[in-house]
Short mmCIF file of C-alpha atoms and ligand atoms in Angstrom, two decimals:
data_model
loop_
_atom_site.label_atom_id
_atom_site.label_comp_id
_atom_site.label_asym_id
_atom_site.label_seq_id
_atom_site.Cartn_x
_atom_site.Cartn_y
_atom_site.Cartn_z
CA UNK U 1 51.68 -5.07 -59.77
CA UNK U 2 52.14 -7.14 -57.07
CA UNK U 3 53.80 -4.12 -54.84
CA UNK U 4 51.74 -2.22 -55.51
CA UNK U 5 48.76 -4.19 -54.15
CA UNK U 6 50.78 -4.37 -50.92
CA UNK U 7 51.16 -0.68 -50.19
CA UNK U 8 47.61 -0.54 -51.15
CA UNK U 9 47.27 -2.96 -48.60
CA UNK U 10 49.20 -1.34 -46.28
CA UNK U 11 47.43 2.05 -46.68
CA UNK U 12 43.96 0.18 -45.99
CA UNK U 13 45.23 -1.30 -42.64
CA UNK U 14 46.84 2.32 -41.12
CA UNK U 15 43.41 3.72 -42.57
CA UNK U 16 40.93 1.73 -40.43
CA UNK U 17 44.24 1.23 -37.73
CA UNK U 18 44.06 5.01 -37.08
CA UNK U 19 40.47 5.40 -36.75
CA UNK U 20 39.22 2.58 -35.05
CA UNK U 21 40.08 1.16 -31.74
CA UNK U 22 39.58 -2.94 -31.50
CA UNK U 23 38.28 -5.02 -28.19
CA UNK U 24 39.67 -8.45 -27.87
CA UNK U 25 38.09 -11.72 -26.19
CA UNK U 26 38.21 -11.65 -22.89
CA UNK U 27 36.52 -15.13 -22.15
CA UNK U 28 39.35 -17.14 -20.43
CA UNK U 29 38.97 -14.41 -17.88
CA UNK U 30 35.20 -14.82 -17.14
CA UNK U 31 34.68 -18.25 -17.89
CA UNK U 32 30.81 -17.98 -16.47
CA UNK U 33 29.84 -15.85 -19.30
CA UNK U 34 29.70 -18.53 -21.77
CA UNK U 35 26.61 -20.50 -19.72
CA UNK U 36 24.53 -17.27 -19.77
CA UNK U 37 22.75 -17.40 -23.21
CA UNK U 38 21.39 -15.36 -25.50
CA UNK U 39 19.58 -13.13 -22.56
CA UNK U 40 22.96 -11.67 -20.86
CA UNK U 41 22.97 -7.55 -20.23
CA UNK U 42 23.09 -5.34 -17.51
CA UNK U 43 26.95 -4.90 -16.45
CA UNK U 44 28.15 -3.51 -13.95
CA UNK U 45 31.02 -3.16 -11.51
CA UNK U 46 31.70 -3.02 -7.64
CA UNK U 47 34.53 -0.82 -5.64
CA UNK U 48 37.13 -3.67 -6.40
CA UNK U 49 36.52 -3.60 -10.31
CA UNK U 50 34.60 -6.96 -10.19
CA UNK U 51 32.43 -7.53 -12.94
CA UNK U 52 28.65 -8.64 -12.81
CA UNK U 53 25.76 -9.12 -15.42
CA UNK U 54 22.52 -10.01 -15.60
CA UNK U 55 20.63 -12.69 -18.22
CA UNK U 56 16.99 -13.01 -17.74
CA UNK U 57 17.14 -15.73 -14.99
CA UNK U 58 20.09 -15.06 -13.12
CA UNK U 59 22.68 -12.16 -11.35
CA UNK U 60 25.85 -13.47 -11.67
CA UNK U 61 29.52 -11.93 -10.48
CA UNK U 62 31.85 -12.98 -13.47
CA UNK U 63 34.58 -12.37 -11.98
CA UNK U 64 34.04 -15.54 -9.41
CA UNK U 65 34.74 -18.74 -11.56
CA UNK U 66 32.62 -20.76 -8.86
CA UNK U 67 29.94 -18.52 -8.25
CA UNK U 68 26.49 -19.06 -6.56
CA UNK U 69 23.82 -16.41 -8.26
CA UNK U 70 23.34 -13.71 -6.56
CA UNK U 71 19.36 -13.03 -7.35
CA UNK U 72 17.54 -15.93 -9.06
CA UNK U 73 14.33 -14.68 -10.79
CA UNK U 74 10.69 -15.28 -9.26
CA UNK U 75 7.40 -14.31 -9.71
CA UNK U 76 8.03 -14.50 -13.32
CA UNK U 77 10.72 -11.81 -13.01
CA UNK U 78 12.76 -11.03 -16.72
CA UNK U 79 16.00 -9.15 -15.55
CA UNK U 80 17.37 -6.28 -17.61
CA UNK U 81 19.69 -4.27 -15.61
CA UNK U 82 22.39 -4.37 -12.59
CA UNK U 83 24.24 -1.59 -10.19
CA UNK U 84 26.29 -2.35 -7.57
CA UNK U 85 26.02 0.47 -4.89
CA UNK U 86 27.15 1.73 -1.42
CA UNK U 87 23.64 2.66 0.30
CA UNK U 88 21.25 0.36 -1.86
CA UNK U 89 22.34 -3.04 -1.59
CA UNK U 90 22.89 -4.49 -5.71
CA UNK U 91 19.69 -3.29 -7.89
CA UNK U 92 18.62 -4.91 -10.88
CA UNK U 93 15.80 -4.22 -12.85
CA UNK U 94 13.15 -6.64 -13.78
CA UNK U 95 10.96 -6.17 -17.10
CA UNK U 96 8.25 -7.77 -16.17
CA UNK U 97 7.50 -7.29 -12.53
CA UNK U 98 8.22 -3.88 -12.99
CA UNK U 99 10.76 -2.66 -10.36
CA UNK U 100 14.31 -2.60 -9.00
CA UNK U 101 15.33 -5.60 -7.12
CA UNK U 102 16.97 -3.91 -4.11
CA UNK U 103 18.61 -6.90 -2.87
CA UNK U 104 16.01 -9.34 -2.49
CA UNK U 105 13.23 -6.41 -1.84
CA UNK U 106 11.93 -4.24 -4.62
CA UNK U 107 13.14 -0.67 -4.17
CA UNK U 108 9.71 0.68 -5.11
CA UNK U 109 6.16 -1.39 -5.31
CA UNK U 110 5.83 -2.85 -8.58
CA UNK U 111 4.57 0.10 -10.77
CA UNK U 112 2.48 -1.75 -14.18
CA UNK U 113 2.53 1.78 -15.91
CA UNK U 114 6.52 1.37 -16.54
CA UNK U 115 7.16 -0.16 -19.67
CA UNK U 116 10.18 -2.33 -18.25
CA UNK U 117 12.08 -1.12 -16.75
CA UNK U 118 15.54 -1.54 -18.45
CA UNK U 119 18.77 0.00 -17.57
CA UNK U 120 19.54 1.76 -14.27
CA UNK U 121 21.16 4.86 -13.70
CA UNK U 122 21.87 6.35 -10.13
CA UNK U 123 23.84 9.17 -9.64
CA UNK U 124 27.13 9.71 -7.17
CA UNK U 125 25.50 9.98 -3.65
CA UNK U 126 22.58 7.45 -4.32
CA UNK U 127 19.54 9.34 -3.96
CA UNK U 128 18.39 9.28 -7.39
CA UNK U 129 17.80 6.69 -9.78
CA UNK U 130 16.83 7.08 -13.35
CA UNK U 131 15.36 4.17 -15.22
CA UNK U 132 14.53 3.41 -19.01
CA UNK U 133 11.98 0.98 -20.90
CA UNK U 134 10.76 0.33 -23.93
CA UNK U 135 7.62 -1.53 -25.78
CA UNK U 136 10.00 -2.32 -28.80
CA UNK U 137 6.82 -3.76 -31.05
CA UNK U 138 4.99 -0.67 -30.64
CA UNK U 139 8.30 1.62 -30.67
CA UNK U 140 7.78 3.87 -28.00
CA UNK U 141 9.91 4.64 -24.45
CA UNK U 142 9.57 5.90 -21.23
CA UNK U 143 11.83 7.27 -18.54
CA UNK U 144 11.02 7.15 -14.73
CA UNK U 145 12.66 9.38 -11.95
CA UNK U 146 12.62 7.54 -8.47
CA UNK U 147 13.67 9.88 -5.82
CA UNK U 148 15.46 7.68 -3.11
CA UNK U 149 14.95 9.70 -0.25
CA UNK U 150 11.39 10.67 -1.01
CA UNK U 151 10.41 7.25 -1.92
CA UNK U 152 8.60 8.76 -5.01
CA UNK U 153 8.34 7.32 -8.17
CA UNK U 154 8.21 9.69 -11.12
CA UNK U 155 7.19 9.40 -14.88
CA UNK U 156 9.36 11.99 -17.18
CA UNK U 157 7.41 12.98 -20.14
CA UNK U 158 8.98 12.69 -23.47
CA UNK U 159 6.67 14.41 -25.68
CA UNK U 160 7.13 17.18 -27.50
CA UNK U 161 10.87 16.74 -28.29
CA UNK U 162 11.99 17.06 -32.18
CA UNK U 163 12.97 14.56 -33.08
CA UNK U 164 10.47 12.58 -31.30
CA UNK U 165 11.69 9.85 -28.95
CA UNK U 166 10.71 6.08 -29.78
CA UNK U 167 12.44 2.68 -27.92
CA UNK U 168 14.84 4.36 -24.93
CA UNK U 169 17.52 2.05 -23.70
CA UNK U 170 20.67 3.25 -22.57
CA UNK U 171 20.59 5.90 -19.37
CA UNK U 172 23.54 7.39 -17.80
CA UNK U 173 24.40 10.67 -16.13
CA UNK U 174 27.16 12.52 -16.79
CA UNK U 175 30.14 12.04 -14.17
CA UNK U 176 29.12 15.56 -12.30
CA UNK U 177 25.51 14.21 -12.38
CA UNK U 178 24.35 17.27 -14.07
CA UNK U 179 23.00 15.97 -17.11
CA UNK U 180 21.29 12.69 -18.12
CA UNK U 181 21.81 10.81 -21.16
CA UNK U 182 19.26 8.64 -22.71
CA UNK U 183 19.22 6.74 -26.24
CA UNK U 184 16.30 6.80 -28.65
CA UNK U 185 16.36 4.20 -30.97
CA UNK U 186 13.51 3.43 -33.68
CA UNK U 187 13.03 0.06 -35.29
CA UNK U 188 14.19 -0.19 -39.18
CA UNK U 189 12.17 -3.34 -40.29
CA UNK U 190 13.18 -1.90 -44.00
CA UNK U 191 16.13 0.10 -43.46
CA UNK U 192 14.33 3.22 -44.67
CA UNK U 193 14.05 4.51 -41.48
CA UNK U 194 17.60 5.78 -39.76
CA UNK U 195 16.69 7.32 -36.79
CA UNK U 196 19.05 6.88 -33.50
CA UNK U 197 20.01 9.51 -31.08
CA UNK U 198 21.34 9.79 -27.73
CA UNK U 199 19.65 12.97 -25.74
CA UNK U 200 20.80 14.92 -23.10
CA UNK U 201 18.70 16.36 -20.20
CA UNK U 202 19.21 19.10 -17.86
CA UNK U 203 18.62 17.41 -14.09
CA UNK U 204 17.26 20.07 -11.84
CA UNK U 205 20.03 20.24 -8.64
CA UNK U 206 16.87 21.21 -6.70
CA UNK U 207 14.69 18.26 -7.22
CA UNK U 208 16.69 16.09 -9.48
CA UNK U 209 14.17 15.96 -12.06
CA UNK U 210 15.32 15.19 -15.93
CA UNK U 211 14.68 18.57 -18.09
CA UNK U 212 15.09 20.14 -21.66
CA UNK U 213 15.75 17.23 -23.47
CA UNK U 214 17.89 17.75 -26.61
CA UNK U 215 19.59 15.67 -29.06
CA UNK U 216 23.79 15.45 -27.91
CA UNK U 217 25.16 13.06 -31.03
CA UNK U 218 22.66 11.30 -33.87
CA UNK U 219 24.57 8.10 -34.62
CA UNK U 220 23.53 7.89 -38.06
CA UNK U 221 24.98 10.81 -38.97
CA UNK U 222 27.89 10.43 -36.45
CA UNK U 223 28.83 6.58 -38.58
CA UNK U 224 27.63 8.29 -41.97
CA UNK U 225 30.76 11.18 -41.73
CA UNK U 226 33.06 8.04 -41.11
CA UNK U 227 32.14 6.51 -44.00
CA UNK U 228 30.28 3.52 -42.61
CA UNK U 229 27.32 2.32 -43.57
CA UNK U 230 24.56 1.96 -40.67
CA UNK U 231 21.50 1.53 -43.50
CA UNK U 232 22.72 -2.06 -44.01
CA UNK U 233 21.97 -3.09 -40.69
CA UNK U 234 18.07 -3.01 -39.05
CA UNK U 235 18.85 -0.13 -36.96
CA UNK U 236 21.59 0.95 -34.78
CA UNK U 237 19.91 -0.01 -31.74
CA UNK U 238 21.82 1.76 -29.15
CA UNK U 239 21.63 -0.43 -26.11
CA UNK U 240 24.62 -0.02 -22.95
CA UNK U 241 25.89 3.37 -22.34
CA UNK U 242 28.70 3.84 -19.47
CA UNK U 243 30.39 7.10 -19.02
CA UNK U 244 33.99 7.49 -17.14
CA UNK U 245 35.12 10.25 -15.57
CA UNK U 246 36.28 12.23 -17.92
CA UNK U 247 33.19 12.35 -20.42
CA UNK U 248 33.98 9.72 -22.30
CA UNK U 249 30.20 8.09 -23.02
CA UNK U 250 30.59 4.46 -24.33
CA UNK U 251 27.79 3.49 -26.14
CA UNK U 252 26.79 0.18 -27.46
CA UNK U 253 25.19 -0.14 -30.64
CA UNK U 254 23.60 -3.66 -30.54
CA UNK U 255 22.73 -4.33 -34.29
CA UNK U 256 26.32 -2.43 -35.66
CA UNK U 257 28.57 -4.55 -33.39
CA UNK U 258 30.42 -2.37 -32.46
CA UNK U 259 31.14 0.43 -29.34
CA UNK U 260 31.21 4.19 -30.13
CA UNK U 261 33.31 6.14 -28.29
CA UNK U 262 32.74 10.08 -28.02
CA UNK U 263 33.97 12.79 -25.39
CA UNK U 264 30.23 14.63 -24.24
CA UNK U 265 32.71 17.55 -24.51
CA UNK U 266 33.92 17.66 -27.89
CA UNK U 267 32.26 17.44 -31.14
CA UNK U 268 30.21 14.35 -32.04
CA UNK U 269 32.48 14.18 -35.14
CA UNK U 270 35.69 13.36 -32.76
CA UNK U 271 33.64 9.95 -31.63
CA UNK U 272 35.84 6.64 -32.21
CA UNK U 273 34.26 3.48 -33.18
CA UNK U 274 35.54 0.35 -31.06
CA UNK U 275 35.34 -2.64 -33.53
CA UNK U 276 34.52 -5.76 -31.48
CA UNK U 277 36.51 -9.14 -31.57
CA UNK U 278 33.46 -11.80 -30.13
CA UNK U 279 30.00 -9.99 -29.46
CA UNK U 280 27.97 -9.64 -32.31
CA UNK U 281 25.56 -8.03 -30.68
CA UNK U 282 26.77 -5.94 -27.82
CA UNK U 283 24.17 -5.45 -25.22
CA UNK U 284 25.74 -3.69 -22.75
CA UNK U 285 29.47 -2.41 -21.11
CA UNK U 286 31.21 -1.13 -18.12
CA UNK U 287 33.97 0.11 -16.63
CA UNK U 288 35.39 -2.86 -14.43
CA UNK U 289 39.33 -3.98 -13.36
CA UNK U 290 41.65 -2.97 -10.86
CA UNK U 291 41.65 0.72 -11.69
CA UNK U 292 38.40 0.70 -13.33
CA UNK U 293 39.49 1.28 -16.58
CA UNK U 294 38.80 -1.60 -18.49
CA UNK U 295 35.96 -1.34 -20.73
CA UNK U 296 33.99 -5.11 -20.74
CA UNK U 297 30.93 -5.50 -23.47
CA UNK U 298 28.98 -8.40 -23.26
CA UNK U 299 26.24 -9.56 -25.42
CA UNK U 300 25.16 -12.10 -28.06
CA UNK U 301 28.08 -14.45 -29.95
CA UNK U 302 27.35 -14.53 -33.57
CA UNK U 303 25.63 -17.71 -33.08
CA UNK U 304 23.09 -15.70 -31.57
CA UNK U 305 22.63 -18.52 -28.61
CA UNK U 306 25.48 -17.93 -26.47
CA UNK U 307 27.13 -15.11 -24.34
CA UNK U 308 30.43 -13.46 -25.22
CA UNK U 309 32.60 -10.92 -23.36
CA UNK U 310 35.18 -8.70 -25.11
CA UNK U 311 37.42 -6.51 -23.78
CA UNK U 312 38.96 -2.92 -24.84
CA UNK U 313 41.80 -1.75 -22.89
CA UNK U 314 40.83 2.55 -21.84
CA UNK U 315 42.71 4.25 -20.01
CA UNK U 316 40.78 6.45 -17.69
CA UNK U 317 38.39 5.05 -14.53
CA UNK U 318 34.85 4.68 -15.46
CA UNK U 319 32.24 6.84 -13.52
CA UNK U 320 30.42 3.77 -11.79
CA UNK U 321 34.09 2.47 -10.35
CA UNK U 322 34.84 5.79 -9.29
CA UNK U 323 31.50 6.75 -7.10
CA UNK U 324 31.97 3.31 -5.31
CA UNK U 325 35.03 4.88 -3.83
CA UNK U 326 33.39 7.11 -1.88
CA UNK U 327 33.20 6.92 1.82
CA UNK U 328 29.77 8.33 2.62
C1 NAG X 1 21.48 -17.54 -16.89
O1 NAG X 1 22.77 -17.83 -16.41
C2 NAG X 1 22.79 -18.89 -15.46
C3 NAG X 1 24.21 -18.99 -14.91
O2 NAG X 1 25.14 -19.19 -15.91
C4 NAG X 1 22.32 -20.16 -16.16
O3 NAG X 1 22.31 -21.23 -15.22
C5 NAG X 1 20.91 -19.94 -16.68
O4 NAG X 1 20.47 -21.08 -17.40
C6 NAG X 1 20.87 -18.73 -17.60
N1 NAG X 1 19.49 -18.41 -17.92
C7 NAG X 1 19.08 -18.28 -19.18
C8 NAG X 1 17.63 -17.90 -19.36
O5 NAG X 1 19.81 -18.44 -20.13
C1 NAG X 2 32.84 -11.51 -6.73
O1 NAG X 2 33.95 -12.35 -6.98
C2 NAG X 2 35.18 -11.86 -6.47
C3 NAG X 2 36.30 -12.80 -6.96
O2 NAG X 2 36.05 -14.09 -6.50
C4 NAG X 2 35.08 -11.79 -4.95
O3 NAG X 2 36.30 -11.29 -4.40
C5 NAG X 2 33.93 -10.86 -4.57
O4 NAG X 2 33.76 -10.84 -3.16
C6 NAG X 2 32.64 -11.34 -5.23
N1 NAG X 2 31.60 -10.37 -4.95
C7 NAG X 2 30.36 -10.71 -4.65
C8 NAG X 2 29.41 -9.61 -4.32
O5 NAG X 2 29.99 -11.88 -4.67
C1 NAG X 3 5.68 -12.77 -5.69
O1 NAG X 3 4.64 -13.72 -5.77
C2 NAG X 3 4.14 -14.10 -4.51
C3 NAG X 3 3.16 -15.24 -4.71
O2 NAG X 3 2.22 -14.90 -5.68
C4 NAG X 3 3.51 -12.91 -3.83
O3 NAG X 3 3.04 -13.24 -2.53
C5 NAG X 3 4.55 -11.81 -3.68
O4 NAG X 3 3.97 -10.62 -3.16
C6 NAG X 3 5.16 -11.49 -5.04
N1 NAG X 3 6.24 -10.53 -4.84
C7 NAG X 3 6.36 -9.45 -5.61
C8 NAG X 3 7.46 -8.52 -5.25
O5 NAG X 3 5.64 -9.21 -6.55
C1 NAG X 4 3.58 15.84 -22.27
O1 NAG X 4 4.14 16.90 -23.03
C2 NAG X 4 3.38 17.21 -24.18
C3 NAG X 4 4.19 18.19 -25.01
O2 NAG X 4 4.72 19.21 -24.24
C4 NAG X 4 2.03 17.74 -23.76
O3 NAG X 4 1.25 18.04 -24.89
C5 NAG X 4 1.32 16.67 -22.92
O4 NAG X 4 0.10 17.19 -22.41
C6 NAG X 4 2.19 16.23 -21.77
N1 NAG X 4 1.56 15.08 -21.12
C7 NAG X 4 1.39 15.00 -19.80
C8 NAG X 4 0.75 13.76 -19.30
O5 NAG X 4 1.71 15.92 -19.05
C1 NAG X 5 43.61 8.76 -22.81
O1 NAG X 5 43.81 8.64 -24.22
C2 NAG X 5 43.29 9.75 -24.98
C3 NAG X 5 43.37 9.42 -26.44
O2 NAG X 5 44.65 8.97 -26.79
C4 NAG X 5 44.06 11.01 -24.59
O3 NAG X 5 43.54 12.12 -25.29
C5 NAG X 5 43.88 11.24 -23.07
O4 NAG X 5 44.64 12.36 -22.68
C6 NAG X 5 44.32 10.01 -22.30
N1 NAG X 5 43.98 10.19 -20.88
C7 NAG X 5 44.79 9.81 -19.90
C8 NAG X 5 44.28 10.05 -18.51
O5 NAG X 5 45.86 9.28 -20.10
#
């Protein structure tokens, strides 16, 4: 009796061992993360692999134990988002002024028909920035096109798709910037409703506008085949998604604490789950380190007040890490 609950204790542990991958704390490295609250999000890395994220006050580099903020908000600003880049200065998105911090200018004047925005994504040469928001009591999302060179400022209608798109959130192109990704999440105040997708979108080489959106992976169905059980939580609530260079898309699902892991080239049944070791809610992720290949998700601590960071070791360079490389 009793061996036999071991091996049957042993074949549970290989089980989840062999199809899960697991983050660990990484909070004795970024010791700043634990006085950013319940508000941190928006990672993101610079051409050394330093790590930076947003809460709804303050820009902060994590990697610098001492550091000074780097953008402070004002005029009411919530932030949501950060990107280092080359050309732009840092950008981070503010909610509720309703731009892009370039710096300490706004990239574009503050435009009260975006919902947020909320993340950023801006694609290898820096002349085109994508941006997502969300309403989340009334459900719905929008996605704006800013062309960089053009200084024009572009909604992307998301009508007409099936199924329909409700709260977007994570935004990310592909690493040869031909494609967009973008997450559509609906609220599940019951748990009747279990709709979560990520989308993919043509982006015209021409013009660099977002077309043909159609569903890539629906998460539900993705964690259903795996035998988990994403009903008992209030929605998936995809949140962070980072790509590296290789088509590996790392999404965060915020109310399933956990990272899923799938190749944009291979079928959405091959995704991995990443099991998480201190966020319980992981906002968002990126690509930071040396080589670029660490993967760093930040978010809510189970005590839903403070900030946690965990870490899961990857082993190819993330697509941000890599564009800062470049010379022009
Ligand atoms: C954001 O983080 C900064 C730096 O740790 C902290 O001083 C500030 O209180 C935080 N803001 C909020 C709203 O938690
Ligand atoms: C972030 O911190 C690292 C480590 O201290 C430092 O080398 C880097 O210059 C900082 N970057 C910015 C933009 O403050
Ligand atoms: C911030 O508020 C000040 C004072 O109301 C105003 O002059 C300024 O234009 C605002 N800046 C932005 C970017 O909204
Ligand atoms: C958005 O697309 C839908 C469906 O194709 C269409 O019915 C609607 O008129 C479009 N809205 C705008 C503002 O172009
Ligand atoms: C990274 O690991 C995956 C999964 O084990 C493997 O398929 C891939 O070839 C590896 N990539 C590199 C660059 O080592």
């Amino acid at each position: 009796m009793f061996s036999s609950l071991i091996l049957v204790a042993i074949a549970f542990v290989k089980d989840v061992s062999s199809s899960t991958l697991t983050a660990v704390s990484a909070a004795s490295d970024f010791p700043i993360v634990k006085s950013m609250g319940s508000t941190i999000e928006g990672a993101s890395v610079d051409k050394f692999g330093n790590l930076f994220a947003i809460n709804q006050t303050h820009f902060m580099n994590l990697s610098d134990t001492g550091a000074e903020p780097l953008l402070v908000a004002r005029n009411g600003s919530f932030f949501s988002s950060s990107r280092i880049t080359r050309t732009l200065n840092f950008l981070v998105g503010d909610a509720t002024v309703h731009t892009v911090w370039k710096g300490l200018v706004p990239l574009f004047p503050p435009n009260s028909k975006m919902l947020q925005p909320n993340d950023i994504a801006i694609n290898a040469d820096e002349s085109r920035v994508y941006l997502s928001g969300m309403n989340f009591g009334a459900d719905t999302g929008d996605l704006w096109y800013y062309n960089v060179v053009e200084n024009t400022l572009q909604n992307i209608n998301l009508s007409g798709t099936e199924p329909p798109f409700f709260r977007t959130n994570g935004i990310e192109l592909s690493p040869d910037d031909t494609e967009l990704f973008l997450s559509s999440a609906q609220n599940n105040p019951d748990e009747s409703v279990r709709a979560a997708q990520i989308f993919r979108f043509q982006i015209d080489a021409e013009t660099g506008v977002p077309k043909y959106p159609r569903v890539a992976i629906d998460l539900y169905e993705t964690l259903s085949a795996k035998g988990l059980d994403p009903a008992a939580s209030p929605g998936l609530d995809p949140d962070g998604m980072r790509f590296d260079i290789d088509g590996n898309l790392f999404i965060s699902l915020n109310s399933f604490q956990s990272v899923l892991k799938w190749n944009i080239h291979c079928d959405p049944s091959s995704a991995t789950v990443i099991t998480l070791k201190t966020v319980k809610f992981p906002a968002n992720l990126e690509l930071a380190g040396p080589e670029g290949k660490d993967l760093y998700i930040i978010g809510k601590c189970s005590d839903e007040e403070t900030a946690c960071i965990d870490h899961y070791v990857h082993n190819t360079t993330g697509r941000a890490f890599h564009n800062l490389q470049r010379l022009s």
